[in-house]
Short mmCIF file of C-alpha atoms in Angstrom, two decimals:
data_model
loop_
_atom_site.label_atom_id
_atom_site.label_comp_id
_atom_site.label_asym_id
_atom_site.label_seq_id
_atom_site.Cartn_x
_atom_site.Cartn_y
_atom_site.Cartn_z
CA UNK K 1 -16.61 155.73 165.53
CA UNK K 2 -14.05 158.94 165.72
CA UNK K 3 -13.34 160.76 162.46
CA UNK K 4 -9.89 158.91 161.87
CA UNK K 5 -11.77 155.63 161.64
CA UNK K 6 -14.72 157.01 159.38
CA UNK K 7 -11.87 158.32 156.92
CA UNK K 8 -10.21 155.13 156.57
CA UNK K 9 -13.45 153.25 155.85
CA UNK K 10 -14.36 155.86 153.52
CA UNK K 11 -10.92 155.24 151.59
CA UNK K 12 -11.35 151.39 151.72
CA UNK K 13 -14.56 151.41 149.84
CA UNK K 14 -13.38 154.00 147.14
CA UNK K 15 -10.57 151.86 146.45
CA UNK K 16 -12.70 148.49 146.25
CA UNK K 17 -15.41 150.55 143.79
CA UNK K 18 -12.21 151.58 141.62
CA UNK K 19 -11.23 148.16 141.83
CA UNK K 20 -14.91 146.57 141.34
CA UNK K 21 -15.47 149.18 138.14
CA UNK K 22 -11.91 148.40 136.96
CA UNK K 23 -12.72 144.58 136.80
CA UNK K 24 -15.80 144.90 135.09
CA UNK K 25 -14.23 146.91 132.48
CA UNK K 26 -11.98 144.22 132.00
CA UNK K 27 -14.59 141.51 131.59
CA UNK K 28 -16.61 143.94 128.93
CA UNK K 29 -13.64 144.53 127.31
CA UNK K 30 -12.69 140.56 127.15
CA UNK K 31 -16.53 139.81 126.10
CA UNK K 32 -16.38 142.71 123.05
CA UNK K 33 -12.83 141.12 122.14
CA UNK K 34 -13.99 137.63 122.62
CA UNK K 35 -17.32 137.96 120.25
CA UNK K 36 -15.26 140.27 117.77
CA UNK K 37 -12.30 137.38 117.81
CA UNK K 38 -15.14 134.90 117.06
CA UNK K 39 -17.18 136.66 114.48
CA UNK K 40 -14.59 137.24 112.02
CA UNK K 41 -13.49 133.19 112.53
CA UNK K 42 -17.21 132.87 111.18
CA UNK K 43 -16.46 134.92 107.81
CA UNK K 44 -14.71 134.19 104.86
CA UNK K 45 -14.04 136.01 101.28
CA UNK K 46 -15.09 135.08 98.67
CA UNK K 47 -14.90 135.99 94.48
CA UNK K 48 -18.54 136.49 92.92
CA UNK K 49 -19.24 138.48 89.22
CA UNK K 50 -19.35 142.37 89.59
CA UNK K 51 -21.49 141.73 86.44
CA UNK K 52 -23.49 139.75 83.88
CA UNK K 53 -20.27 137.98 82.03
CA UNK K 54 -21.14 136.38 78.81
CA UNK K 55 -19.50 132.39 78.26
CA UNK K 56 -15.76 132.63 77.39
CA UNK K 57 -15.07 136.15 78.56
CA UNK K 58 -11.06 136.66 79.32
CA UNK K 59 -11.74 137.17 83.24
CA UNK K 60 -10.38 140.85 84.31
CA UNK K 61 -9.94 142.80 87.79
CA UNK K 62 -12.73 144.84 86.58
CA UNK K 63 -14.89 141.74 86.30
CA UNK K 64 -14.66 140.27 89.70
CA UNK K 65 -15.67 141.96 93.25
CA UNK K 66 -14.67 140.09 96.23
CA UNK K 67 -17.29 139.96 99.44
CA UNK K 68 -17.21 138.79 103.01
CA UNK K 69 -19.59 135.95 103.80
CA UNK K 70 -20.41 133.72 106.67
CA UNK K 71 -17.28 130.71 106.46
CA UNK K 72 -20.01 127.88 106.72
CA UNK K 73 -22.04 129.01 103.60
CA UNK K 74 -19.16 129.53 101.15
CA UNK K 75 -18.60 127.13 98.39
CA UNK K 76 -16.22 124.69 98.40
CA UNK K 77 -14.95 125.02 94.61
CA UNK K 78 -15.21 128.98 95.24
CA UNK K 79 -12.49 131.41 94.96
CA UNK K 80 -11.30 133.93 97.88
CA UNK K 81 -8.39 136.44 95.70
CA UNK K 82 -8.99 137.66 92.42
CA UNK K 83 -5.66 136.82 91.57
CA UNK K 84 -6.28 133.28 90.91
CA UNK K 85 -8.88 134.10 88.41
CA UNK K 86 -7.27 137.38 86.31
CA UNK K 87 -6.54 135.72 82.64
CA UNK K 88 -8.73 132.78 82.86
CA UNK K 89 -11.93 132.12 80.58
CA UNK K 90 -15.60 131.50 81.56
CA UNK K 91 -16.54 128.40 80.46
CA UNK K 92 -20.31 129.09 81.03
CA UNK K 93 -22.60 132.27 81.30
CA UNK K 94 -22.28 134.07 85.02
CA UNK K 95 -24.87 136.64 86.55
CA UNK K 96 -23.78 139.54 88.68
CA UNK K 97 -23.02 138.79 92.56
CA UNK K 98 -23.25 134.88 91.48
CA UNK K 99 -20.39 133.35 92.66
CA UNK K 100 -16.83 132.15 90.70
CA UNK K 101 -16.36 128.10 91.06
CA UNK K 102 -13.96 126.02 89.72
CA UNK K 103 -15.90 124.07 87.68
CA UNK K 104 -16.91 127.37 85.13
CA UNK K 105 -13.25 128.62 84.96
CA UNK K 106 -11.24 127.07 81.96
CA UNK K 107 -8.05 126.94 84.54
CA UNK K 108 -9.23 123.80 86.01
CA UNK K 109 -9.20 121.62 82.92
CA UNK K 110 -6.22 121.34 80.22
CA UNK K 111 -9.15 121.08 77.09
CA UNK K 112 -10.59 124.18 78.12
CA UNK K 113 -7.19 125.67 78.77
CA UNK K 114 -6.12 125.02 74.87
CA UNK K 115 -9.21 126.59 73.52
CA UNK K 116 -8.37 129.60 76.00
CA UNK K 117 -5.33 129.79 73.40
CA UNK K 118 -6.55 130.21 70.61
CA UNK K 119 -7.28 133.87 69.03
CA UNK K 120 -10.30 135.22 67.46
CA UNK K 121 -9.18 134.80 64.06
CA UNK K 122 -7.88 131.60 64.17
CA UNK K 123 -9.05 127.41 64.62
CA UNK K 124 -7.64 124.73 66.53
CA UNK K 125 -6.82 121.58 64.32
CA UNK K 126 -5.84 117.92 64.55
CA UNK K 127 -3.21 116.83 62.10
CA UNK K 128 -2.67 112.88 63.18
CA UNK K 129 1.25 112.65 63.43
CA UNK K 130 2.64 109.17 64.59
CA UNK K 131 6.10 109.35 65.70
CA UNK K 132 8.20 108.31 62.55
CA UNK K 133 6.36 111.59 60.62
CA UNK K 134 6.15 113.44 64.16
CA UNK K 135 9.88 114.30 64.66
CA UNK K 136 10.16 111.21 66.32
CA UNK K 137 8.27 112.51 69.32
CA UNK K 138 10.29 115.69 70.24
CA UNK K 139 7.44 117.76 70.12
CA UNK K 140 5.80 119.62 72.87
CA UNK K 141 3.09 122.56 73.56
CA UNK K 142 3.74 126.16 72.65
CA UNK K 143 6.61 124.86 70.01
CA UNK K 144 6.73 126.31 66.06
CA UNK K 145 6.44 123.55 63.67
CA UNK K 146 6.44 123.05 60.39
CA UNK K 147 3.75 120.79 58.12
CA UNK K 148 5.10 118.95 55.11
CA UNK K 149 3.03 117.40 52.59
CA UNK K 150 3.98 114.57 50.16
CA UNK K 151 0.92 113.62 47.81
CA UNK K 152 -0.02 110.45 46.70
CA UNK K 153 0.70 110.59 42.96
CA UNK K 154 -2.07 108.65 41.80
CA UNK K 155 -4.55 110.58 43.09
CA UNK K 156 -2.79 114.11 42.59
CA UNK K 157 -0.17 113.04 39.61
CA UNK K 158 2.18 114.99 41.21
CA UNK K 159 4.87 113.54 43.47
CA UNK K 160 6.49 117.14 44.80
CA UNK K 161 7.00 117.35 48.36
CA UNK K 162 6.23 120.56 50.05
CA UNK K 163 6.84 122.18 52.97
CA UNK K 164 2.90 124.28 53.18
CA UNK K 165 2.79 125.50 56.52
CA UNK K 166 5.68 127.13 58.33
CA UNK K 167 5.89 128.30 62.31
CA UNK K 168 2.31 127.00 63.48
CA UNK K 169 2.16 127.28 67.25
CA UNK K 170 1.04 123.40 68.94
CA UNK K 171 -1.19 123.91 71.69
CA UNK K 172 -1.28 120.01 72.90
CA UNK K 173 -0.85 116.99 71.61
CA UNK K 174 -3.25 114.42 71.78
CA UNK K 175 -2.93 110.15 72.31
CA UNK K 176 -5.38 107.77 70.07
CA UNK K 177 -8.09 107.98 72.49
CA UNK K 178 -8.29 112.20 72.47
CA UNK K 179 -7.16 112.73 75.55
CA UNK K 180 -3.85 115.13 76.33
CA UNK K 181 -0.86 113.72 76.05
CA UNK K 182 0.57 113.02 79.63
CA UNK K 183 4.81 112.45 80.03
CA UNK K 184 3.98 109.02 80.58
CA UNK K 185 2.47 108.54 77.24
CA UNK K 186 5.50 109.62 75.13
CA UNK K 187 7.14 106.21 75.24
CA UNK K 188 4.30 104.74 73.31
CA UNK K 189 4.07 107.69 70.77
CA UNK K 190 1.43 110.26 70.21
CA UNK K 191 -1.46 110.71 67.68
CA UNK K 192 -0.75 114.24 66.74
CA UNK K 193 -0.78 117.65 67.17
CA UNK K 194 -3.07 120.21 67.85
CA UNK K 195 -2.40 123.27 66.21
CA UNK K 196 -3.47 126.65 65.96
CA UNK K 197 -4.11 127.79 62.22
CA UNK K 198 -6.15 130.11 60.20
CA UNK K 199 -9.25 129.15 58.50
CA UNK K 200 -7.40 128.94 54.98
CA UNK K 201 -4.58 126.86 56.53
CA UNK K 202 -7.35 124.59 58.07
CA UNK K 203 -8.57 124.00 54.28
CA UNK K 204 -4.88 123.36 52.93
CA UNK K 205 -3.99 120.52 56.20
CA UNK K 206 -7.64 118.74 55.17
CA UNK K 207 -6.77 118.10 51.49
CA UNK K 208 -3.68 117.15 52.18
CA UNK K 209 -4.40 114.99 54.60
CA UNK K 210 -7.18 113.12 52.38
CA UNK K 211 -4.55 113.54 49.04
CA UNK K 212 -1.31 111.85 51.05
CA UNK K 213 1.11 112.23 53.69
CA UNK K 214 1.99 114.78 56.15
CA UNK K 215 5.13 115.27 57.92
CA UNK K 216 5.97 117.93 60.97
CA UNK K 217 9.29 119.57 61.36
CA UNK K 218 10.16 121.17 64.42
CA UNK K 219 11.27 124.72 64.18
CA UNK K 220 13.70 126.67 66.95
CA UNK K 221 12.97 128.91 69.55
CA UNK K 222 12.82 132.00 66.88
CA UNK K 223 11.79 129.92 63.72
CA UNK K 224 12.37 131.73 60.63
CA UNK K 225 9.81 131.50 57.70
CA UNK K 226 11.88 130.24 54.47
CA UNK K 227 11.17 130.43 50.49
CA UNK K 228 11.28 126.08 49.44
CA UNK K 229 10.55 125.06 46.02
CA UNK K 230 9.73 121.65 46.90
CA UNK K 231 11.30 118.28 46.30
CA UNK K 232 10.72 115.47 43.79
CA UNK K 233 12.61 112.95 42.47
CA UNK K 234 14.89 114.75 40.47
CA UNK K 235 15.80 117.94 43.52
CA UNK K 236 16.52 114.74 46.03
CA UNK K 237 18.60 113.14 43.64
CA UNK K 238 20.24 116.11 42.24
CA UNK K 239 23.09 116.27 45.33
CA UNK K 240 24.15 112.72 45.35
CA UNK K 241 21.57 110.72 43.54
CA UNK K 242 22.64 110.22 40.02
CA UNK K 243 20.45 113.12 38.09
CA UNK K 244 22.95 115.47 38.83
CA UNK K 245 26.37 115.82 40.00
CA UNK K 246 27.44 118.98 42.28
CA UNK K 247 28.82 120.24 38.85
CA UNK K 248 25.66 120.08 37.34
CA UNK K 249 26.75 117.28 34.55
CA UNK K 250 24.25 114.68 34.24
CA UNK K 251 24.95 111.09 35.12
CA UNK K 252 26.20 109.06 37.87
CA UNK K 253 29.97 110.43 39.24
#
């Protein structure tokens, strides 16, 4: 073989070895892509404590740390963003690194929810309210209303209706069987209201619910508190009645 046809041999088997190496590049570089591609399709985020949280703790950033896991061992009522839990309450005790489900976060149930409204220094309470002393069944959550009472005379001797409790916030209402009120149930009526009261009001709405009746008013969207002297007899009659005339003259006009 002359020198010509040595060199072109020579040249033919660099350029298949560049060729070879460049090819098997390729298919290590596929492979590493490939099993990179397919390990993070195997992993998954999810929400666990950052540390020991106490039952009804107001869930914070600071309270939640978010880890990767394998996707086939994450819980199906588990959380992957922090965002979804920010605000919520526990409803049970939680351990650090155990992980956030559904089922202990007071999000995924209205009852829970109320109680998540209600401040430290104050008591959810049922006052029954059927529609005819209910405002005729134009109340709804997060409205300001208004409790009047009228007491039964024979047990109080005194006939004076009062207005007793002004602006208390309703955080559901609540049908004959206990449950939240759906849309659906309005046509039938409600129960009553659930509202959110201090301690001392809670002790003024039980006696007069076991001493007579109890009306609710619905206040505005910025509900005013107002001085009332109460009504009896002679203050509903005084207008138009017969007690009194606008001129203040006694007898019937």
């Amino acid at each position: 073989m002359n020198t010509r046809s040595q060199g072109s041999v020579r040249r033919l088997l660099q350029d298949n070895v560049y060729m070879i190496l460049a090819l098997a590049a390729a298919a290590v570089t596929a492979w590493l892509v490939f099993q990179f591609l397919d390990g993070v399709q195997q992993r998954a985020q999810m929400v666990i404590a950052a540390r020991d949280l106490p039952e009804h703790t107001r869930l914070e950033a600071s309270h939640l740390k978010v880890v990767n896991i394998e996707a086939a061992s994450r819980h199906p009522q588990g959380y992957s963003k922090k965002e979804d839990l920010i605000g919520s309450f526990l409803l049970q005790r939680v351990f650090s690194g155990e992980p956030m489900l559904k089922g202990k976060i007071s999000s995924s149930d209205r009852y829970s929810s109320v109680l998540g409204q209600i401040e430290k220094d104050r008591r959810a309470m049922f006052v029954p309210a059927p529609p005819a002393r209910g405002a005729g069944g134009l109340i709804r959550p997060r409205q300001k209303v208004d409790l009047i009472f009228v007491p039964n005379e024979q047990k109080t001797g005194e006939g004076t209706a009062k207005i007793f409790l002004q602006n208390a916030l309703v955080l559901d209402l609540r049908n004959d069987r206990g449950q939240s009120l759906s849309e659906s149930d309005r046509e039938s009526g409600f129960a009553g209201v659930l509202l959110s009261v201090t301690p001392a009001e809670a002790e003024k709405i039980a006696y007069a619910l076991e001493n007579g009746h109890v009306y609710v008013a619905v206040a505005g969207f910025e509900p005013q508190t107002v001085a009332t002297s109460g009504a009896g007899l002679p203050a509903v009659m005084s207008e138009y009645g017969g007690i009194k005339n606008r001129d203040g003259k006694g007898g019937r006009p």
